[in-house]
Short mmCIF file of C-alpha atoms in Angstrom, two decimals:
data_model
loop_
_atom_site.label_atom_id
_atom_site.label_comp_id
_atom_site.label_asym_id
_atom_site.label_seq_id
_atom_site.Cartn_x
_atom_site.Cartn_y
_atom_site.Cartn_z
CA MET A 1 24.54 16.29 -0.32
CA ALA A 2 24.44 12.45 -1.04
CA LEU A 3 23.43 10.06 1.12
CA ASN A 4 25.42 6.91 1.86
CA LEU A 5 23.70 3.96 2.85
CA GLN A 6 24.39 0.93 3.78
CA SER A 7 21.82 -1.04 2.46
CA PRO A 8 18.45 0.62 0.34
CA ALA A 9 16.81 0.10 4.01
CA GLU A 10 18.46 1.94 5.88
CA ILE A 11 17.72 5.62 4.02
CA LYS A 12 18.53 8.21 6.33
CA ALA A 13 16.30 11.23 6.74
CA LEU A 14 17.18 14.66 5.76
CA SER A 15 17.31 17.74 8.04
CA PHE A 16 17.52 21.43 7.00
CA LEU A 17 16.65 22.17 10.48
CA GLU A 18 20.51 23.46 11.39
CA THR A 19 20.49 25.61 7.51
CA THR A 20 17.61 27.22 8.26
CA ARG A 21 18.05 28.32 12.12
CA SER A 22 20.18 31.24 11.23
CA ASN A 23 17.79 32.91 7.83
CA HIS A 24 14.76 31.49 8.74
CA ARG A 25 14.45 30.51 4.32
CA LEU A 26 14.32 26.61 3.56
CA PRO A 27 16.65 25.78 1.66
CA LYS A 28 16.25 24.23 -2.62
CA LEU A 29 17.41 21.32 -3.10
CA SER A 30 19.36 20.43 -6.42
CA GLY A 31 20.81 17.85 -8.36
CA GLY A 32 17.91 15.90 -7.47
CA PHE A 33 18.72 13.60 -4.19
CA PRO A 34 22.02 12.13 -5.99
CA LEU A 35 22.06 8.63 -3.65
CA LYS A 36 24.94 6.66 -3.33
CA ARG A 37 25.60 2.89 -1.93
CA LYS A 38 28.10 0.83 -0.92
CA ASP A 39 28.78 -1.53 -4.39
CA ASN A 40 28.50 2.35 -5.83
CA ALA A 41 25.51 3.06 -7.30
CA THR A 42 23.95 5.72 -7.75
CA ALA A 43 20.43 6.80 -7.83
CA THR A 44 19.40 9.95 -8.49
CA PHE A 45 16.40 11.75 -8.39
CA GLY A 46 14.30 12.54 -12.49
CA ARG A 47 13.96 16.34 -11.36
CA ILE A 48 14.40 18.87 -8.85
CA VAL A 49 12.94 19.38 -5.85
CA GLN A 50 12.67 22.17 -4.49
CA CYS A 51 10.66 23.96 -0.98
CA SER A 52 9.77 26.84 -1.30
CA ALA A 53 9.59 30.41 1.44
CA GLN A 54 5.61 30.24 1.35
CA GLY A 55 4.95 26.83 1.23
CA PRO A 56 0.97 25.26 1.17
CA PRO A 57 -1.10 24.94 3.24
CA PRO A 58 -0.59 22.21 5.60
CA ALA A 59 -2.61 19.07 5.76
CA TRP A 60 -3.53 16.27 8.69
CA PRO A 61 -3.20 12.54 7.69
CA GLY A 62 -6.45 11.36 9.24
CA ARG A 63 -9.60 10.89 7.19
CA ALA A 64 -8.84 7.77 6.84
CA VAL A 65 -6.75 6.31 9.62
CA THR A 66 -8.62 6.24 12.88
CA GLU A 67 -6.31 7.32 15.91
CA THR A 68 -7.84 4.79 18.38
CA PHE A 69 -5.95 1.66 19.10
CA ARG A 70 -6.88 -1.95 20.51
CA LYS A 71 -6.89 -5.97 20.96
CA THR A 72 -10.12 -7.25 21.40
CA TRP A 73 -8.81 -10.89 20.55
CA ASP A 74 -7.01 -14.31 22.30
CA GLY A 75 -4.19 -15.36 20.90
CA PRO A 76 -3.14 -15.35 16.97
CA LYS A 77 -4.87 -12.33 15.41
CA PRO A 78 -8.24 -14.31 13.97
CA ILE A 79 -7.56 -12.04 9.47
CA SER A 80 -9.53 -13.07 6.18
CA VAL A 81 -8.01 -12.50 3.40
CA LEU A 82 -9.76 -11.77 -0.53
CA GLY A 83 -8.06 -12.32 -3.42
CA SER A 84 -5.59 -15.29 -1.67
CA THR A 85 -4.45 -16.11 -4.57
CA GLY A 86 -3.05 -13.05 -6.58
CA SER A 87 0.75 -11.45 -5.25
CA ILE A 88 -1.31 -9.73 -2.12
CA GLY A 89 -2.02 -12.40 -0.99
CA THR A 90 -0.10 -15.26 -1.30
CA GLN A 91 2.75 -12.92 0.32
CA THR A 92 0.28 -12.26 3.23
CA LEU A 93 -0.05 -16.07 3.44
CA ASP A 94 3.48 -16.03 3.76
CA ILE A 95 3.79 -13.84 6.18
CA VAL A 96 0.99 -15.99 8.26
CA ALA A 97 3.57 -18.59 7.46
CA GLU A 98 6.14 -17.24 9.01
CA HIS A 99 4.52 -15.82 12.10
CA GLU A 100 1.29 -18.35 13.11
CA ASP A 101 1.47 -17.58 16.85
CA LYS A 102 0.96 -14.03 16.12
CA PHE A 103 -1.94 -14.69 12.68
CA ARG A 104 -4.21 -17.14 12.01
CA VAL A 105 -7.12 -17.42 8.87
CA VAL A 106 -9.99 -17.65 9.07
CA ALA A 107 -11.86 -17.05 5.60
CA LEU A 108 -10.45 -16.94 2.41
CA ALA A 109 -11.80 -15.38 -1.18
CA ALA A 110 -10.70 -16.33 -4.66
CA GLY A 111 -11.57 -15.84 -7.94
CA SER A 112 -10.48 -19.22 -10.26
CA ASN A 113 -7.17 -20.40 -9.45
CA ILE A 114 -8.81 -22.99 -7.29
CA THR A 115 -5.41 -25.53 -7.10
CA LEU A 116 -3.81 -22.81 -5.63
CA LEU A 117 -6.91 -22.71 -3.75
CA ALA A 118 -7.47 -25.53 -2.70
CA ASP A 119 -2.68 -25.47 -1.18
CA GLN A 120 -4.06 -22.45 0.78
CA VAL A 121 -6.87 -23.99 2.16
CA LYS A 122 -5.08 -27.20 3.36
CA ARG A 123 -2.39 -25.32 4.74
CA PHE A 124 -4.02 -23.14 6.47
CA LYS A 125 -6.77 -24.49 8.03
CA PRO A 126 -10.33 -21.67 7.80
CA GLN A 127 -13.34 -21.75 8.53
CA VAL A 128 -15.17 -20.35 5.22
CA VAL A 129 -13.60 -20.21 1.27
CA ALA A 130 -15.09 -18.40 -1.05
CA VAL A 131 -14.93 -18.32 -5.19
CA ARG A 132 -15.90 -15.73 -6.98
CA ASN A 133 -16.40 -17.89 -9.55
CA GLU A 134 -19.56 -19.47 -9.52
CA SER A 135 -18.74 -22.33 -12.27
CA LEU A 136 -16.08 -23.97 -10.42
CA LEU A 137 -17.66 -23.80 -7.23
CA ASP A 138 -17.57 -27.68 -8.04
CA GLU A 139 -14.29 -27.54 -9.06
CA ILE A 140 -12.84 -26.31 -5.51
CA LYS A 141 -15.29 -29.00 -3.63
CA GLU A 142 -13.72 -31.50 -5.21
CA ALA A 143 -10.26 -30.08 -4.72
CA LEU A 144 -11.21 -30.47 -0.78
CA ALA A 145 -13.12 -33.86 -0.98
CA ASN A 146 -10.11 -35.50 1.20
CA VAL A 147 -9.84 -32.73 3.53
CA GLU A 148 -10.45 -33.76 7.54
CA GLU A 149 -11.18 -30.30 8.62
CA LYS A 150 -14.12 -29.00 5.68
CA PRO A 151 -14.86 -25.78 5.42
CA GLU A 152 -17.89 -24.20 4.87
CA ILE A 153 -17.87 -23.12 0.72
CA LEU A 154 -19.49 -19.90 -0.72
CA ALA A 155 -19.39 -19.43 -4.30
CA GLY A 156 -20.13 -15.68 -6.49
CA GLU A 157 -19.73 -12.72 -5.49
CA GLN A 158 -22.53 -13.05 -1.80
CA GLY A 159 -19.34 -15.89 -0.83
CA VAL A 160 -16.76 -13.08 -1.31
CA ILE A 161 -18.63 -11.20 0.93
CA GLU A 162 -19.17 -13.39 3.37
CA ALA A 163 -15.88 -14.15 3.29
CA ALA A 164 -14.99 -10.80 4.43
CA ARG A 165 -16.91 -10.17 7.74
CA HIS A 166 -16.55 -12.99 9.00
CA PRO A 167 -18.08 -12.39 12.31
CA ASP A 168 -13.93 -14.51 14.15
CA ALA A 169 -11.67 -11.91 11.51
CA VAL A 170 -10.39 -8.57 13.07
CA THR A 171 -8.79 -7.27 9.86
CA VAL A 172 -9.78 -8.19 6.26
CA VAL A 173 -6.70 -7.92 3.96
CA THR A 174 -8.68 -6.19 0.78
CA GLY A 175 -6.16 -7.71 -2.27
CA ILE A 176 -9.06 -8.20 -5.26
CA VAL A 177 -8.10 -6.52 -8.00
CA GLY A 178 -10.43 -3.25 -9.29
CA CYS A 179 -13.70 -2.82 -8.47
CA ALA A 180 -14.99 -6.15 -7.73
CA GLY A 181 -12.85 -4.98 -4.28
CA LEU A 182 -15.58 -2.28 -3.09
CA LYS A 183 -18.51 -3.85 -2.28
CA PRO A 184 -16.83 -7.27 -0.27
CA THR A 185 -14.46 -3.82 1.32
CA VAL A 186 -17.68 -2.03 1.97
CA ALA A 187 -19.21 -5.03 3.58
CA ALA A 188 -16.69 -5.75 5.43
CA ILE A 189 -15.90 -2.41 7.00
CA GLU A 190 -19.84 -2.47 8.27
CA ALA A 191 -19.22 -5.46 9.69
CA GLY A 192 -16.64 -3.06 11.92
CA LYS A 193 -13.59 -4.72 10.50
CA ASP A 194 -9.93 -3.05 9.85
CA ILE A 195 -9.47 -3.54 6.74
CA ALA A 196 -6.21 -4.20 5.11
CA LEU A 197 -6.48 -1.44 2.17
CA ALA A 198 -4.56 -3.06 -1.56
CA ASN A 199 -7.11 -2.34 -2.83
CA LYS A 200 -7.04 1.14 -5.03
CA GLU A 201 -10.59 1.06 -6.08
CA THR A 202 -11.55 1.34 -2.70
CA LEU A 203 -10.66 4.82 -2.18
CA ILE A 204 -10.39 5.79 -6.48
CA ALA A 205 -13.95 4.91 -6.66
CA GLY A 206 -15.41 5.04 -3.49
CA GLY A 207 -13.67 7.48 -1.26
CA PRO A 208 -16.14 9.69 -0.57
CA PHE A 209 -18.93 6.44 0.17
CA VAL A 210 -16.34 4.28 2.24
CA LEU A 211 -14.07 7.58 4.49
CA PRO A 212 -17.52 8.26 6.27
CA LEU A 213 -18.33 4.44 6.26
CA ALA A 214 -15.11 3.90 8.10
CA HIS A 215 -15.37 6.78 10.53
CA LYS A 216 -19.23 5.86 11.19
CA HIS A 217 -17.90 2.35 12.10
CA ASN A 218 -14.96 3.31 13.90
CA ILE A 219 -12.83 1.39 11.52
CA LYS A 220 -9.00 2.07 10.12
CA ILE A 221 -7.53 1.52 7.04
CA LEU A 222 -4.20 0.71 7.06
CA PRO A 223 -2.29 1.24 3.50
CA ALA A 224 -0.42 -2.37 2.25
CA ASP A 225 1.45 -0.92 -0.38
CA SER A 226 4.16 -0.06 0.03
CA GLU A 227 4.18 3.46 -1.40
CA HIS A 228 1.00 4.39 1.18
CA SER A 229 2.54 1.97 3.95
CA ALA A 230 5.58 3.80 3.83
CA ILE A 231 3.49 7.27 4.34
CA PHE A 232 2.15 5.58 7.07
CA GLN A 233 5.43 5.07 8.77
CA CYS A 234 6.40 8.38 8.66
CA ILE A 235 3.31 10.52 9.68
CA GLN A 236 3.10 8.36 13.11
CA GLY A 237 3.71 11.18 15.71
CA LEU A 238 3.18 14.19 13.89
CA PRO A 239 1.70 16.64 16.00
CA GLU A 240 -1.28 18.20 13.89
CA GLY A 241 -0.48 20.71 10.96
CA ALA A 242 3.05 19.56 10.76
CA LEU A 243 2.20 17.06 7.41
CA ARG A 244 2.99 19.60 4.34
CA ARG A 245 3.39 17.74 1.57
CA ILE A 246 3.56 14.02 0.61
CA ILE A 247 6.33 13.23 -2.53
CA LEU A 248 5.08 10.06 -4.72
CA THR A 249 8.23 7.78 -6.33
CA ALA A 250 7.43 5.97 -9.95
CA SER A 251 10.61 4.19 -11.39
CA GLY A 252 9.17 5.79 -15.16
CA GLY A 253 7.56 2.08 -16.65
CA ALA A 254 8.67 0.15 -19.39
CA PHE A 255 8.40 3.44 -21.63
CA ARG A 256 10.43 5.41 -19.78
CA ASP A 257 13.48 5.41 -22.16
CA TRP A 258 11.62 5.74 -25.19
CA PRO A 259 11.81 8.30 -27.21
CA VAL A 260 8.30 10.54 -27.52
CA GLU A 261 8.43 9.16 -31.38
CA LYS A 262 8.78 5.47 -31.13
CA LEU A 263 6.15 5.43 -28.62
CA LYS A 264 3.28 5.13 -31.76
CA GLU A 265 5.26 1.41 -32.36
CA VAL A 266 4.45 0.23 -29.07
CA LYS A 267 3.11 -3.39 -28.62
CA VAL A 268 1.11 -4.74 -25.61
CA ALA A 269 4.51 -7.43 -25.48
CA ASP A 270 6.15 -4.27 -24.49
CA ALA A 271 4.55 -2.25 -22.02
CA LEU A 272 4.55 -5.53 -19.92
CA LYS A 273 8.61 -5.30 -19.97
CA HIS A 274 8.66 -3.34 -16.97
CA PRO A 275 12.46 -2.87 -16.13
CA ASN A 276 12.03 -3.37 -12.08
CA TRP A 277 9.46 -5.37 -10.79
CA SER A 278 7.86 -9.03 -11.24
CA MET A 279 3.98 -7.67 -11.65
CA GLY A 280 0.35 -8.58 -12.57
CA LYS A 281 -0.69 -7.41 -16.03
CA LYS A 282 -2.64 -5.07 -15.72
CA ILE A 283 -0.29 -2.94 -13.10
CA THR A 284 2.25 -3.54 -15.62
CA VAL A 285 0.63 -1.63 -18.61
CA ASP A 286 -0.92 0.93 -15.78
CA SER A 287 2.69 1.85 -14.44
CA ALA A 288 4.13 1.25 -18.01
CA THR A 289 1.67 4.25 -18.71
CA LEU A 290 2.05 5.98 -15.58
CA PHE A 291 -1.97 5.51 -15.06
CA ASN A 292 -1.05 3.21 -11.60
CA LYS A 293 0.41 6.95 -10.50
CA GLY A 294 -2.05 8.93 -10.21
CA LEU A 295 -4.42 6.52 -8.77
CA GLU A 296 -1.69 6.76 -6.00
CA VAL A 297 -1.97 10.10 -5.86
CA ILE A 298 -6.13 10.02 -4.96
CA GLU A 299 -5.32 6.68 -2.61
CA ALA A 300 -3.26 9.10 -1.31
CA HIS A 301 -5.49 12.29 -0.90
CA TYR A 302 -8.03 9.81 0.53
CA LEU A 303 -5.57 8.59 2.99
CA PHE A 304 -4.05 11.09 4.84
CA GLY A 305 -6.41 14.38 4.02
CA ALA A 306 -3.76 15.83 1.57
CA GLU A 307 -5.03 18.55 -1.21
CA TYR A 308 -3.92 16.85 -4.86
CA ASP A 309 -1.57 20.45 -4.60
CA ASN A 310 0.20 19.30 -1.71
CA ILE A 311 1.21 16.01 -3.34
CA GLU A 312 4.04 15.39 -5.68
CA ILE A 313 5.25 12.71 -7.44
CA ILE A 314 9.15 12.15 -8.73
CA ILE A 315 10.58 9.79 -11.24
CA HIS A 316 13.25 7.84 -9.22
CA PRO A 317 14.44 5.22 -12.15
CA GLN A 318 16.36 2.74 -8.84
CA SER A 319 13.51 2.13 -7.27
CA ILE A 320 15.24 2.54 -4.03
CA ILE A 321 12.92 5.08 -2.43
CA HIS A 322 8.93 4.16 -2.08
CA SER A 323 7.41 7.38 -0.95
CA MET A 324 8.17 10.63 1.27
CA VAL A 325 6.84 13.14 3.20
CA GLU A 326 7.64 16.76 4.26
CA THR A 327 7.32 18.10 7.55
CA GLN A 328 7.25 21.62 8.88
CA VAL A 329 7.79 21.06 12.70
CA LEU A 330 8.46 25.01 14.30
CA LEU A 331 8.84 25.90 11.19
CA TYR A 332 11.12 24.36 9.81
CA PRO A 333 10.93 21.96 7.43
CA VAL A 334 11.89 18.05 7.00
CA VAL A 335 12.42 15.47 4.60
CA MET A 336 11.82 11.90 5.19
CA LEU A 337 13.77 9.73 2.58
CA VAL A 338 11.24 5.86 3.10
CA TYR A 339 12.60 2.66 1.77
CA SER A 340 9.43 0.37 2.84
CA SER A 341 10.14 -3.19 2.80
CA GLY A 342 7.26 -5.57 5.06
CA ALA A 343 4.12 -2.89 4.35
CA ILE A 344 1.48 -5.91 4.08
CA GLU A 345 3.63 -7.07 7.53
CA ILE A 346 2.94 -3.95 9.57
CA THR A 347 -0.39 -3.33 8.73
CA LEU A 348 -1.62 -6.55 10.11
CA ALA A 349 0.53 -5.76 13.42
CA VAL A 350 -1.55 -3.06 14.25
CA PRO A 351 -2.08 -2.83 17.30
CA LEU A 352 0.69 -5.57 18.08
CA ARG A 353 3.23 -3.19 15.98
#
């Protein structure tokens, strides 16, 4: 079974309704989903995906994502961006720059890239700017000395927390790497802010605490990374009990094609040579070891309420499809293949989209 793709974004759903109506059995999908594009390139998943007749118990999404969408602001949607000089932060600000009629920045927080942070302040004119590295407070003040509309300048972890709970912000983009992003995210939730989640550690390290807190304050936690955003888009409108299985894809990382005996010779430089993506050092190393994919499984568990046994990982070297969901509607399965682009923009746009 093959899908003819006009472009990576035009991957269509695979439906097995017709093949199962006659015998009520779920088919086996062999051959690893060969996908063909216009350029005749073929993308094949690295394992066989099977649907058993007796499927796992359905898992219903919704532990983290609340259903009530509300608009409580006038004009462009006000947002705070944590980790503004990193990959997620700069992508977010690119979106704001392209859609100034829809979004405006009220607070920025960064770690130590003062030059870029100062440029961002001059461009987006936030009310508050925070630098996590307290020793750089004087440097950011000097960099902004000639700015006409000076923001409030804060430093340290508390400064980042204040940026996270800025009173005007509706949504907070959490792009800070590692557990350093947990406290600011908690502060934003307690202040009633919706979360555009790009910080895995918020749920991996704090899921049992963060999720009840999100429900208590009636806020939305929306995934801003591509894999989980794709899943989020797929499950919108599904009836309760319809989500059967989540499938995350992995490129395989830098050592995908290395023989086992050669792995003992690995150097850091080797781990940083990702075959598909240009990313930060930590995420690239985590991809090489597949550790990052394990973190994504935990995140999917908390975001969508799926049991770990119902979340699978398959190797997909071409990285065309970021994730899939298998649904069960009227006892017939449907597998939706999703290429996710613009995950951050989709997250920011809720409930405008």
